[in-house]
Structures are given as C-alpha cells and as structure tokens.
Short mmCIF file of C-alpha atoms (C1' of nucleotides) in Angstrom, two decimals:
data_model
loop_
_atom_site.label_atom_id
_atom_site.label_comp_id
_atom_site.label_asym_id
_atom_site.label_seq_id
_atom_site.Cartn_x
_atom_site.Cartn_y
_atom_site.Cartn_z
CA UNK A 1 21.11 -104.88 21.03
CA UNK A 2 24.49 -106.69 19.85
CA UNK A 3 25.13 -106.11 16.81
CA UNK A 4 23.77 -107.31 14.05
CA UNK A 5 23.27 -106.27 9.72
CA UNK A 6 20.58 -104.63 7.99
CA UNK A 7 20.41 -108.01 6.71
CA UNK A 8 19.76 -109.99 9.39
CA UNK A 9 17.79 -107.93 11.38
CA UNK A 10 14.71 -107.75 8.60
CA UNK A 11 14.24 -111.91 8.92
CA UNK A 12 14.30 -111.38 13.00
CA UNK A 13 12.07 -108.17 12.56
CA UNK A 14 9.41 -109.66 9.88
CA UNK A 15 9.80 -112.97 12.57
CA UNK A 16 7.94 -110.42 15.26
CA UNK A 17 5.83 -109.29 13.08
CA UNK A 18 3.96 -112.37 13.13
CA UNK A 19 4.71 -112.65 16.39
CA UNK A 20 2.58 -109.66 17.62
CA UNK A 21 -0.06 -109.88 14.48
CA UNK A 22 -1.27 -113.16 15.51
CA UNK A 23 -0.90 -111.67 18.88
CA UNK A 24 -2.35 -108.29 19.28
CA UNK A 25 -3.84 -108.07 15.58
CA UNK A 26 -2.07 -105.59 12.40
CA UNK A 27 -3.77 -102.24 13.95
CA UNK A 28 -1.63 -103.18 17.16
CA UNK A 29 1.59 -104.56 15.63
CA UNK A 30 3.65 -100.95 16.26
CA UNK A 31 7.19 -100.12 15.18
CA UNK A 32 7.79 -100.04 18.86
CA UNK A 33 5.24 -103.09 20.00
CA UNK A 34 7.77 -104.67 16.76
CA UNK A 35 10.22 -103.17 18.17
CA UNK A 36 9.72 -104.96 21.77
CA UNK A 37 9.44 -108.04 20.67
CA UNK A 38 12.60 -109.05 18.32
CA UNK A 39 14.98 -107.00 21.88
CA UNK A 40 15.79 -103.69 19.81
CA UNK A 41 16.22 -100.10 19.67
CA UNK A 42 12.98 -98.30 17.65
CA UNK A 43 15.99 -96.62 15.17
CA UNK A 44 17.31 -100.65 13.82
CA UNK A 45 13.45 -100.61 12.87
CA UNK A 46 14.02 -97.65 9.88
CA UNK A 47 17.31 -98.56 9.72
CA UNK A 48 17.00 -101.97 7.71
CA UNK A 49 12.96 -100.72 7.03
CA UNK A 50 11.89 -98.02 4.43
CA UNK A 51 8.60 -98.11 6.61
CA UNK A 52 6.42 -99.70 8.43
CA UNK A 53 4.00 -100.15 5.05
CA UNK A 54 6.92 -100.93 3.42
CA UNK A 55 7.57 -103.68 5.80
CA UNK A 56 3.47 -105.26 6.48
CA UNK A 57 4.56 -105.83 2.30
CA UNK A 58 7.86 -108.08 2.58
CA UNK A 59 5.84 -109.60 6.16
CA UNK A 60 3.19 -110.34 3.60
CA UNK A 61 4.96 -111.49 0.94
CA UNK A 62 7.26 -113.40 2.99
CA UNK A 63 5.16 -115.29 5.29
CA UNK A 64 2.66 -116.76 2.57
CA UNK A 65 4.94 -119.03 1.68
CA UNK A 66 6.01 -120.53 5.09
CA UNK A 67 1.80 -120.91 5.35
CA UNK A 68 1.80 -123.37 1.81
CA UNK A 69 4.40 -125.11 3.51
CA UNK A 70 3.20 -126.13 6.68
CA UNK A 71 0.22 -127.78 5.43
CA UNK A 72 2.78 -130.52 3.61
CA UNK A 73 3.05 -132.91 3.17
CA UNK A 74 0.46 -133.77 1.55
CA UNK A 75 -1.42 -136.94 3.48
CA UNK A 76 -1.31 -140.41 0.88
CA UNK A 77 -3.92 -141.63 1.32
CA UNK A 78 -6.30 -145.23 -0.44
CA UNK A 79 -9.04 -144.37 -1.85
CA UNK A 80 -10.86 -142.41 -4.61
CA UNK A 81 -10.50 -138.63 -5.25
CA UNK A 82 -13.25 -137.47 -2.61
CA UNK A 83 -11.00 -138.91 -0.23
CA UNK A 84 -7.66 -137.70 -1.00
CA UNK A 85 -9.19 -134.49 -1.35
CA UNK A 86 -10.40 -134.23 1.86
CA UNK A 87 -8.04 -135.61 3.56
CA UNK A 88 -6.30 -133.00 2.14
CA UNK A 89 -8.87 -130.25 4.05
CA UNK A 90 -8.68 -132.29 7.01
CA UNK A 91 -4.69 -131.96 7.20
CA UNK A 92 -5.00 -128.22 7.01
CA UNK A 93 -8.11 -127.80 9.56
CA UNK A 94 -6.12 -129.70 12.22
CA UNK A 95 -3.60 -126.94 11.13
CA UNK A 96 -5.42 -124.58 11.56
CA UNK A 97 -6.54 -125.93 14.85
CA UNK A 98 -2.71 -125.69 16.20
CA UNK A 99 -2.52 -122.05 15.19
CA UNK A 100 -5.44 -120.01 14.68
CA UNK A 101 -3.63 -117.16 15.01
CA UNK A 102 -1.81 -117.19 12.61
CA UNK A 103 -4.58 -118.01 10.08
CA UNK A 104 -6.48 -115.29 11.65
CA UNK A 105 -3.07 -113.16 10.70
CA UNK A 106 -3.01 -114.28 7.37
CA UNK A 107 -6.55 -112.86 6.89
CA UNK A 108 -5.76 -109.55 8.51
CA UNK A 109 -2.61 -109.15 6.07
CA UNK A 110 -5.04 -109.82 3.00
CA UNK A 111 -7.45 -107.34 4.51
CA UNK A 112 -5.42 -104.71 4.52
CA UNK A 113 -4.00 -105.44 1.71
CA UNK A 114 -7.32 -104.94 -0.08
CA UNK A 115 -8.37 -101.60 1.79
CA UNK A 116 -5.61 -99.62 -0.27
CA UNK A 117 -5.51 -99.23 -3.61
CA UNK A 118 -1.34 -99.74 -4.13
CA UNK A 119 -1.36 -102.88 -2.04
CA UNK A 120 -3.98 -104.71 -3.56
CA UNK A 121 -1.88 -106.73 -6.29
CA UNK A 122 -0.11 -107.46 -2.80
CA UNK A 123 -2.68 -109.52 -2.30
CA UNK A 124 -3.63 -110.78 -5.61
CA UNK A 125 -0.26 -111.79 -5.52
CA UNK A 126 -1.22 -113.80 -2.67
CA UNK A 127 -3.97 -115.13 -2.92
CA UNK A 128 -1.90 -116.34 -6.70
CA UNK A 129 0.42 -118.54 -4.20
CA UNK A 130 -2.79 -120.22 -2.53
CA UNK A 131 -4.43 -121.06 -6.17
CA UNK A 132 -0.88 -122.03 -7.53
CA UNK A 133 -0.04 -124.58 -4.75
CA UNK A 134 -3.79 -125.99 -4.46
CA UNK A 135 -3.37 -127.06 -8.01
CA UNK A 136 0.14 -128.74 -7.61
CA UNK A 137 -1.64 -131.09 -4.73
CA UNK A 138 -5.02 -130.97 -7.00
CA UNK A 139 -3.24 -132.32 -10.03
CA UNK A 140 -1.65 -134.43 -8.36
CA UNK A 141 -4.04 -135.74 -6.43
CA UNK A 142 -5.94 -136.45 -9.38
CA UNK A 143 -3.03 -138.43 -10.86
CA UNK A 144 -3.62 -140.34 -8.15
CA UNK A 145 -7.12 -141.12 -8.38
CA UNK A 146 -6.40 -141.66 -12.29
CA UNK A 147 -8.65 -139.25 -13.18
CA UNK A 148 -9.04 -135.80 -15.03
CA UNK A 149 -10.03 -132.51 -14.76
CA UNK A 150 -12.92 -131.47 -16.15
CA UNK A 151 -13.06 -127.82 -15.59
CA UNK A 152 -8.97 -126.25 -16.35
CA UNK A 153 -7.10 -126.59 -12.80
CA UNK A 154 -6.65 -123.19 -12.10
CA UNK A 155 -10.44 -123.07 -11.88
CA UNK A 156 -10.76 -125.77 -9.84
CA UNK A 157 -7.62 -124.63 -7.52
CA UNK A 158 -9.73 -120.85 -6.86
CA UNK A 159 -12.85 -123.39 -5.81
CA UNK A 160 -10.77 -124.61 -3.40
CA UNK A 161 -9.47 -121.42 -2.29
CA UNK A 162 -12.35 -120.09 -1.43
CA UNK A 163 -14.24 -122.66 -0.03
CA UNK A 164 -11.06 -122.78 2.11
CA UNK A 165 -11.07 -118.69 3.35
CA UNK A 166 -14.38 -119.32 4.25
CA UNK A 167 -14.00 -122.81 5.93
CA UNK A 168 -10.99 -121.05 8.16
CA UNK A 169 -13.17 -118.33 8.44
CA UNK A 170 -16.25 -119.36 9.94
CA UNK A 171 -14.29 -122.08 12.44
CA UNK A 172 -12.53 -118.95 13.60
CA UNK A 173 -16.17 -117.69 14.38
CA UNK A 174 -17.58 -120.63 16.16
CA UNK A 175 -14.70 -122.99 17.25
CA UNK A 176 -16.95 -125.15 15.64
CA UNK A 177 -15.33 -128.39 14.41
CA UNK A 178 -18.12 -130.61 13.79
CA UNK A 179 -19.30 -128.19 11.30
CA UNK A 180 -16.18 -127.45 9.83
CA UNK A 181 -15.23 -131.33 9.02
CA UNK A 182 -18.88 -131.27 6.99
CA UNK A 183 -18.02 -128.15 5.31
CA UNK A 184 -14.43 -129.75 4.26
CA UNK A 185 -16.85 -132.93 3.38
CA UNK A 186 -18.97 -131.42 0.36
CA UNK A 187 -16.08 -128.80 -0.32
CA UNK A 188 -14.22 -132.63 -1.09
CA UNK A 189 -17.12 -133.17 -2.53
CA UNK A 190 -18.02 -130.84 -4.81
CA UNK A 191 -14.85 -130.20 -6.16
CA UNK A 192 -14.60 -134.44 -6.65
CA UNK A 193 -17.90 -134.10 -8.84
CA UNK A 194 -14.68 -131.57 -11.17
CA UNK A 195 -13.21 -134.36 -11.83
CA UNK A 196 -14.16 -137.12 -14.62
CA UNK A 197 -13.32 -140.51 -14.84
CA UNK A 198 -10.19 -141.02 -17.41
CA UNK B 1 -26.28 -79.07 13.53
CA UNK B 2 -29.29 -77.96 14.45
CA UNK B 3 -30.50 -79.50 17.61
CA UNK B 4 -31.22 -83.34 18.13
CA UNK B 5 -31.76 -85.72 20.02
CA UNK B 6 -29.54 -88.89 21.11
CA UNK B 7 -32.03 -91.19 19.76
CA UNK B 8 -32.57 -89.94 16.30
CA UNK B 9 -28.56 -89.76 16.67
CA UNK B 10 -27.40 -93.31 17.20
CA UNK B 11 -28.77 -94.27 13.91
CA UNK B 12 -27.83 -91.53 11.91
CA UNK B 13 -24.10 -91.97 13.08
CA UNK B 14 -24.25 -95.71 12.37
CA UNK B 15 -24.84 -94.82 8.91
CA UNK B 16 -22.48 -92.19 8.85
CA UNK B 17 -20.23 -94.57 10.19
CA UNK B 18 -21.02 -97.53 7.33
CA UNK B 19 -20.17 -95.21 4.82
CA UNK B 20 -16.75 -94.35 6.58
CA UNK B 21 -15.97 -97.45 7.29
CA UNK B 22 -15.95 -98.77 3.61
CA UNK B 23 -14.74 -95.82 2.22
CA UNK B 24 -11.32 -96.24 4.79
CA UNK B 25 -11.27 -99.82 7.00
CA UNK B 26 -12.65 -99.87 10.54
CA UNK B 27 -9.05 -97.74 11.12
CA UNK B 28 -9.97 -95.18 9.00
CA UNK B 29 -13.05 -94.46 11.28
CA UNK B 30 -12.09 -92.36 14.00
CA UNK B 31 -14.66 -90.72 15.85
CA UNK B 32 -13.59 -87.48 14.32
CA UNK B 33 -13.92 -89.75 10.87
CA UNK B 34 -17.13 -90.08 11.90
CA UNK B 35 -18.68 -87.23 13.31
CA UNK B 36 -17.70 -85.11 10.38
CA UNK B 37 -19.46 -87.32 7.56
CA UNK B 38 -22.34 -87.15 9.68
CA UNK B 39 -21.69 -83.30 10.09
CA UNK B 40 -21.63 -83.35 14.03
CA UNK B 41 -19.49 -82.12 16.55
CA UNK B 42 -17.27 -84.56 18.35
CA UNK B 43 -19.44 -83.92 22.00
CA UNK B 44 -22.73 -85.53 19.78
CA UNK B 45 -20.66 -88.73 19.57
CA UNK B 46 -20.32 -89.49 23.20
CA UNK B 47 -22.98 -88.21 24.37
CA UNK B 48 -24.83 -90.52 22.28
CA UNK B 49 -22.11 -93.97 22.49
CA UNK B 50 -20.65 -94.61 25.35
CA UNK B 51 -16.97 -95.30 23.80
CA UNK B 52 -16.16 -95.94 20.06
CA UNK B 53 -15.80 -99.43 21.05
CA UNK B 54 -19.66 -99.16 21.85
CA UNK B 55 -20.20 -97.67 18.97
CA UNK B 56 -18.47 -99.80 16.90
CA UNK B 57 -20.39 -102.65 18.83
CA UNK B 58 -24.29 -101.25 17.98
CA UNK B 59 -23.25 -101.05 14.07
CA UNK B 60 -22.32 -104.50 13.76
CA UNK B 61 -25.87 -105.40 15.25
CA UNK B 62 -27.33 -103.53 13.13
CA UNK B 63 -26.03 -104.06 10.23
CA UNK B 64 -25.96 -107.76 10.25
CA UNK B 65 -29.73 -106.93 9.80
CA UNK B 66 -29.71 -105.42 6.07
CA UNK B 67 -26.44 -107.91 5.05
CA UNK B 68 -29.27 -110.40 5.47
CA UNK B 69 -32.16 -108.24 3.86
CA UNK B 70 -30.63 -107.15 0.98
CA UNK B 71 -30.53 -111.00 -0.96
CA UNK B 72 -33.76 -110.68 -0.32
CA UNK B 73 -36.50 -111.86 -2.23
CA UNK B 74 -35.25 -114.69 -2.82
CA UNK B 75 -34.53 -115.77 -6.45
CA UNK B 76 -38.50 -117.82 -8.02
CA UNK B 77 -36.87 -120.03 -9.69
CA UNK B 78 -38.27 -123.31 -11.62
CA UNK B 79 -35.67 -126.29 -11.15
CA UNK B 80 -34.18 -128.81 -9.21
CA UNK B 81 -32.84 -127.84 -5.80
CA UNK B 82 -29.11 -127.08 -7.18
CA UNK B 83 -31.13 -124.83 -9.99
CA UNK B 84 -32.48 -122.46 -6.85
CA UNK B 85 -29.39 -122.67 -4.48
CA UNK B 86 -27.54 -121.52 -7.75
CA UNK B 87 -29.31 -118.69 -8.08
CA UNK B 88 -29.87 -117.92 -4.09
CA UNK B 89 -25.20 -117.55 -4.99
CA UNK B 90 -26.09 -115.46 -8.42
CA UNK B 91 -27.98 -113.70 -6.51
CA UNK B 92 -25.77 -112.57 -3.61
CA UNK B 93 -23.10 -112.59 -6.32
CA UNK B 94 -25.25 -109.13 -8.04
CA UNK B 95 -25.38 -107.70 -4.46
CA UNK B 96 -21.34 -108.29 -3.61
CA UNK B 97 -21.06 -106.61 -7.34
CA UNK B 98 -23.10 -103.60 -6.54
CA UNK B 99 -21.55 -102.95 -3.26
CA UNK B 100 -17.84 -104.58 -2.33
CA UNK B 101 -17.40 -102.27 -0.13
CA UNK B 102 -20.03 -102.83 1.99
CA UNK B 103 -19.19 -106.74 1.87
CA UNK B 104 -15.71 -105.32 3.28
CA UNK B 105 -16.32 -103.78 5.60
CA UNK B 106 -18.79 -106.47 7.06
CA UNK B 107 -15.69 -108.75 6.88
CA UNK B 108 -13.78 -106.17 9.20
CA UNK B 109 -16.02 -105.61 11.16
CA UNK B 110 -16.21 -109.20 12.48
CA UNK B 111 -11.82 -109.64 12.22
CA UNK B 112 -12.10 -106.78 14.40
CA UNK B 113 -14.32 -108.30 16.62
CA UNK B 114 -12.35 -111.65 16.49
CA UNK B 115 -9.88 -109.36 17.84
CA UNK B 116 -10.88 -109.30 21.30
CA UNK B 117 -12.01 -111.17 23.55
CA UNK B 118 -15.03 -110.05 25.20
CA UNK B 119 -15.87 -109.40 21.94
CA UNK B 120 -15.77 -112.12 20.08
CA UNK B 121 -19.58 -113.31 20.57
CA UNK B 122 -20.38 -110.35 18.75
CA UNK B 123 -18.60 -112.18 15.87
CA UNK B 124 -20.54 -115.74 16.67
CA UNK B 125 -24.30 -113.60 16.74
CA UNK B 126 -23.28 -111.69 13.41
CA UNK B 127 -22.67 -115.47 12.42
CA UNK B 128 -25.93 -116.82 13.94
CA UNK B 129 -27.86 -114.30 11.80
CA UNK B 130 -26.21 -115.45 8.79
CA UNK B 131 -26.51 -118.77 9.30
CA UNK B 132 -30.62 -118.49 10.84
CA UNK B 133 -30.90 -116.66 7.59
CA UNK B 134 -29.54 -119.08 5.08
CA UNK B 135 -31.37 -122.37 7.01
CA UNK B 136 -34.44 -120.45 5.85
CA UNK B 137 -33.52 -120.03 2.76
CA UNK B 138 -32.28 -123.47 3.08
CA UNK B 139 -35.98 -124.96 3.94
CA UNK B 140 -37.47 -123.06 1.41
CA UNK B 141 -35.53 -124.28 -1.19
CA UNK B 142 -36.05 -128.01 -0.33
CA UNK B 143 -39.92 -127.95 0.08
CA UNK B 144 -40.11 -126.10 -3.63
CA UNK B 145 -37.83 -128.77 -4.57
CA UNK B 146 -39.93 -131.56 -3.13
CA UNK B 147 -36.91 -132.73 -1.11
CA UNK B 148 -35.54 -133.53 3.42
CA UNK B 149 -32.85 -132.13 3.69
CA UNK B 150 -30.56 -135.49 4.61
CA UNK B 151 -28.15 -133.49 7.43
CA UNK B 152 -29.61 -131.29 10.29
CA UNK B 153 -30.52 -128.03 8.23
CA UNK B 154 -28.42 -126.03 10.79
CA UNK B 155 -25.65 -128.30 9.97
CA UNK B 156 -25.98 -127.52 5.66
CA UNK B 157 -26.44 -123.47 6.55
CA UNK B 158 -23.34 -123.32 8.36
CA UNK B 159 -21.55 -125.01 5.33
CA UNK B 160 -23.74 -122.65 3.26
CA UNK B 161 -22.23 -119.58 5.05
CA UNK B 162 -18.63 -120.51 4.83
CA UNK B 163 -18.83 -120.70 0.79
CA UNK B 164 -20.49 -118.17 0.82
CA UNK B 165 -18.18 -115.92 2.97
CA UNK B 166 -14.71 -117.93 0.95
CA UNK B 167 -16.63 -116.71 -2.22
CA UNK B 168 -16.82 -113.62 -1.41
CA UNK B 169 -13.37 -113.42 -0.15
CA UNK B 170 -11.40 -114.19 -2.98
CA UNK B 171 -13.97 -112.03 -5.56
CA UNK B 172 -13.05 -109.35 -3.40
CA UNK B 173 -9.01 -110.10 -3.73
CA UNK B 174 -9.75 -110.95 -7.59
CA UNK B 175 -12.38 -109.19 -8.65
CA UNK B 176 -12.92 -112.29 -10.92
CA UNK B 177 -17.01 -113.07 -11.55
CA UNK B 178 -15.71 -115.91 -13.82
CA UNK B 179 -14.04 -118.14 -10.27
CA UNK B 180 -17.09 -116.78 -8.49
CA UNK B 181 -19.41 -117.90 -10.45
CA UNK B 182 -17.98 -121.53 -11.17
CA UNK B 183 -17.83 -121.30 -7.49
CA UNK B 184 -21.38 -120.73 -7.09
CA UNK B 185 -21.99 -123.55 -9.24
CA UNK B 186 -20.18 -126.49 -7.51
CA UNK B 187 -20.95 -124.64 -3.82
CA UNK B 188 -25.18 -125.65 -5.34
CA UNK B 189 -23.96 -128.73 -6.49
CA UNK B 190 -22.37 -129.46 -2.72
CA UNK B 191 -25.35 -128.35 -0.80
CA UNK B 192 -27.68 -130.07 -3.79
CA UNK B 193 -26.06 -133.08 -2.92
CA UNK B 194 -27.17 -132.54 0.94
CA UNK B 195 -30.39 -133.48 0.40
CA UNK B 196 -32.34 -136.80 -1.00
CA UNK B 197 -35.90 -136.77 -3.10
CA UNK B 198 -38.33 -137.40 -0.93
"C1'" DA C 1 46.64 -98.95 13.61
"C1'" DC C 2 43.51 -95.60 10.98
"C1'" DG C 3 39.65 -93.57 8.03
"C1'" DG C 4 35.82 -94.77 6.85
"C1'" DA C 5 31.21 -97.33 6.13
"C1'" DA C 6 27.59 -99.01 8.90
"C1'" DC C 7 25.32 -99.75 12.85
"C1'" DT C 8 23.36 -98.53 18.04
"C1'" DG C 9 20.60 -96.01 21.25
"C1'" DG C 10 17.77 -91.87 22.43
"C1'" DG C 11 15.48 -88.48 22.60
"C1'" DA C 12 12.34 -85.53 20.00
"C1'" DC C 13 8.89 -84.04 16.24
"C1'" DG C 14 4.68 -83.12 14.89
"C1'" DG C 15 0.17 -85.63 14.08
"C1'" DC C 16 -3.41 -87.83 15.11
"C1'" DC C 17 -6.50 -90.13 18.67
"C1'" DG C 18 -10.12 -91.46 22.12
"C1'" DT C 19 -12.49 -88.94 25.17
"C1'" DC C 20 -13.19 -85.28 29.16
"C1'" DC C 21 -15.07 -80.78 30.69
"C1'" DC C 22 -18.13 -77.03 30.64
"C1'" DA C 23 -19.92 -72.72 29.10
"C1'" DG C 24 -23.84 -71.85 26.10
"C1'" DT C 25 -28.19 -72.96 24.12
"C1'" DT C 26 -32.41 -74.70 23.33
"C1'" DC C 27 -35.90 -77.96 24.90
"C1'" DG C 28 -40.98 -79.74 27.03
"C1'" DT C 29 -42.90 -78.50 31.11
"C1'" DC C 30 -45.40 -75.58 34.26
"C1'" DG D 1 -41.63 -66.20 31.33
"C1'" DA D 2 -38.61 -69.50 34.54
"C1'" DC D 3 -36.77 -73.67 34.65
"C1'" DG D 4 -34.18 -77.26 34.79
"C1'" DA D 5 -33.03 -81.10 31.87
"C1'" DA D 6 -31.56 -81.98 27.06
"C1'" DC D 7 -28.13 -80.64 24.05
"C1'" DT D 8 -24.36 -78.44 21.25
"C1'" DG D 9 -19.53 -76.27 19.92
"C1'" DG D 10 -15.33 -75.70 20.96
"C1'" DG D 11 -11.51 -76.32 23.08
"C1'" DA D 12 -7.89 -79.34 25.82
"C1'" DC D 13 -5.61 -83.35 28.56
"C1'" DG D 14 -2.22 -86.98 28.34
"C1'" DG D 15 -1.32 -90.86 24.48
"C1'" DC D 16 0.53 -93.56 21.47
"C1'" DC D 17 1.81 -92.86 16.81
"C1'" DG D 18 5.38 -93.90 12.42
"C1'" DT D 19 9.70 -90.96 11.23
"C1'" DC D 20 13.36 -88.77 12.05
"C1'" DC D 21 17.65 -86.74 13.58
"C1'" DC D 22 22.18 -87.22 16.33
"C1'" DA D 23 25.54 -88.37 18.91
"C1'" DG D 24 28.03 -92.77 20.21
"C1'" DT D 25 30.10 -97.34 19.44
"C1'" DT D 26 31.33 -101.71 15.94
"C1'" DC D 27 33.41 -102.95 12.40
"C1'" DC D 28 36.23 -104.36 8.04
"C1'" DG D 29 39.08 -103.34 4.83
"C1'" DT D 30 43.66 -101.50 3.97
#
DNA sequence: ACGGAACTGGGACGGCCGTCCCAGTTCGTC
DNA sequence: GACGAACTGGGACGGCCGTCCCAGTTCCGT
C-alpha cells in the first residue's frame, strides 16, 4: 500500500467497511475483511482507529448523513399534500430498490447500536437525524400545499420515520413492490390527515 | 445434567437460546452461552441439533407462533373500526413495553435470516405468519364494525405489519411512548380508511 | 543531509468460536 | 441380569477473531 496519512485512511476504511457490511453484514465485517477490501494491512486499521467498535461508531455517524442526502432532491410534485408525501415515499422506494444492501446495512447498524447501552445514544442520534430530515421535508411539503400541521411537525416527522422503517423492513423481506406502494399510499394518507388546511 | 431425551432437550435449548438472544443478541448466542443458560454440556447441543444454524432456524420458526399469541386476546372495544384498530395497536405497544428484548430479538432473527439467501425463506415465512395473524384480526375488526375492506385484506394486513414493525423499531430506539402512540393513531387512521362502510 | 516523526508489513498473542470424538453412564427391552 | 441403544461430560481440533508489537521504511521540517 502506498503511503497514506491516517486522516486519509479513515474515510477510505469507512467506505470499505460499508461495502463489506452491505455484502456480509456486521458480523462479517471483521478487521481483516475490512482491510482486505481497502487493500491495506491490518496494522493500518489500528493505526487509524482505536478499535473496531470505535470504527463502527464513526462509520454509523458518517453514513447517516449520506443516507438522507440520497433521497434528495425532494420531488417537485403538483397536487395536494397527500400527493406530495406519496411522491416522497415513492422516491425513497426507488432508492431502496436501487441499493437494498445499503438500507439493510443501516438497519443492522441501528440494531448493533441498540444492543449495548453505551452505544444506544448512537442509534438515537441516527434516528434524530432521520427525523430532522423528515421534519424539513414535511415543513416544505406543507408550505407548498398551503396547509399547516395540526400536531407539532416533530411528531409528524417521527411517524414518517417509523412508517418508512416498517415499509423498508417489509420490502427487504418480501421484495414486494406492490405491497410497498400500498403501504406508502396508506402512510401518505395518514400523514396528510395530520394537517389542516389553513 | 440429569438424563433427558433429545426430544425434550430441543425445546429446553430453544427457551434458553431465546433468553440468551434477548440478553446478548444473536452474536452473543454462542453454543457455549446457550448450553450454559440451559445448564447442559456442549455435547448435548450437537446431540439435539445438527448445527447452530439449524438451531436458529428452528428457534425462529418456533417463536413466531408465540409472538402472535402474545398479543391475543384482541381487545373487545366498542366504537368504529378506527377505534378497534387503535386499541389493537395499543395492546401491542403494551406487549412491547413489557418485553422489549423479545421484540428486539425477533428483529435480529429476521435480519439474520435476511442475510443469507438460503435462509431468506425463513424470514418470509416469519412475516407471512405475522400477516396471516393481522389478516385474521382485521377481518374480525371489520365484521365487528360492520364494514368491508376496499382492498384485499391481505394487502391491508401487509400495511399493518409494516406499520407495526416501524413503530416497534422506533420505540426501541427512542423509548418514546408518546411518539409510539401518535404513530399508532396515524396507522389506525390510515388502515381504517382502507375500508368502506357497507 | 539528517533526525525525528509518521507510517507500513508481517508476524504473534491469547481468546472464543463451532464442531467433533470418545470413553463412560444410564436407560428400555428381552 | 445382559445387551444394545440412547445419552452424557470433557477434552480436543482447527479456524477466525481483535489487538498488539516491532523492525523497517518513508516523509517532512530544519
């Protein structure tokens, strides 16, 4: 391996780690598998990261950012609030279909963080970021549709994240686009009814 | 360990395994941890099960049955369809709060099965069972409320399972009862609107 | 150009893993 | 009571794991 600073190595290892997790799961993401994917030697891993767990922590934090950005740009749809939200779900479903392993990896990272008490805050932070993103999107959607939310937007955003999660997991199990779209429709329906026309 | 037939040992090991998974996750459920929990010797495990994976397969299949039964009996609620469904969700939330580790274990088992292609059908079977149960409950609820489903019940059931999953995962992350109830309300709202009054 | 800091590769360590083996014990059956 | 089948405990196997060590190499500031 040509010479590389620890600062450059860290993101390279995280990219490699994400590919390994997508392919083989967290349990398959051994330090050896990760450095092999990155084409580095084992020592480089522990030179760049204190431990495997610290590595996974940083990977999780890093990757959530990209996760939300992948769904952007929000679809510009004419129609009422319900249609705008449904279009957002459908865009997410496209993203899911395009790279299922990535979403599966995110779910695994969440569960891994949920497992140990000291890592729980990491899962919370991950989901707070999802919710923030959802909140932003919902605010924008309500503005476009000229309505306002009856409940606090943060609450609506929480519901949106929950529904997205459930739809994701069920699609990963059944790979049933029709069922996923039906759920997306129902979810959009429920969410849009949490708003009043102004 | 006093003498025990392999036929008796299998359920005992599965009980122990479920406890270990709830406590330490699948990765913590080593053959040694499981037999320690069951108070057996290591050889007994491989006398009763061909391999650890075969054990996990049987555990998954066994435990899904109990999962659905834990939510029974369905609440007998007076009110329209929406109220009946919401009461069902709230009952499930109680179950979740009472034993979060169990639900977390179920999610882990699902993801573990999703990981490898030859085990994927196991996850599908698990979710088909959930859906069957949901279908039964939804049919009963519609009868009680005197309405009929506009879409096929199986489709509505799929949406219900997806929403439940999402609510579960988000509650496991945030432990936020208020948010979970808000999501349950929204979900009940969406589901009830998939029915027409007769 | 040289010295110290940054980085590299390879090998080693102890530990846990799933699985297997096998000599012993206990049981049901005749 | 004998005999074969069912079951048990303990130890062993090779393999992968995370982490560490260290002698060597490369870089950069002076």
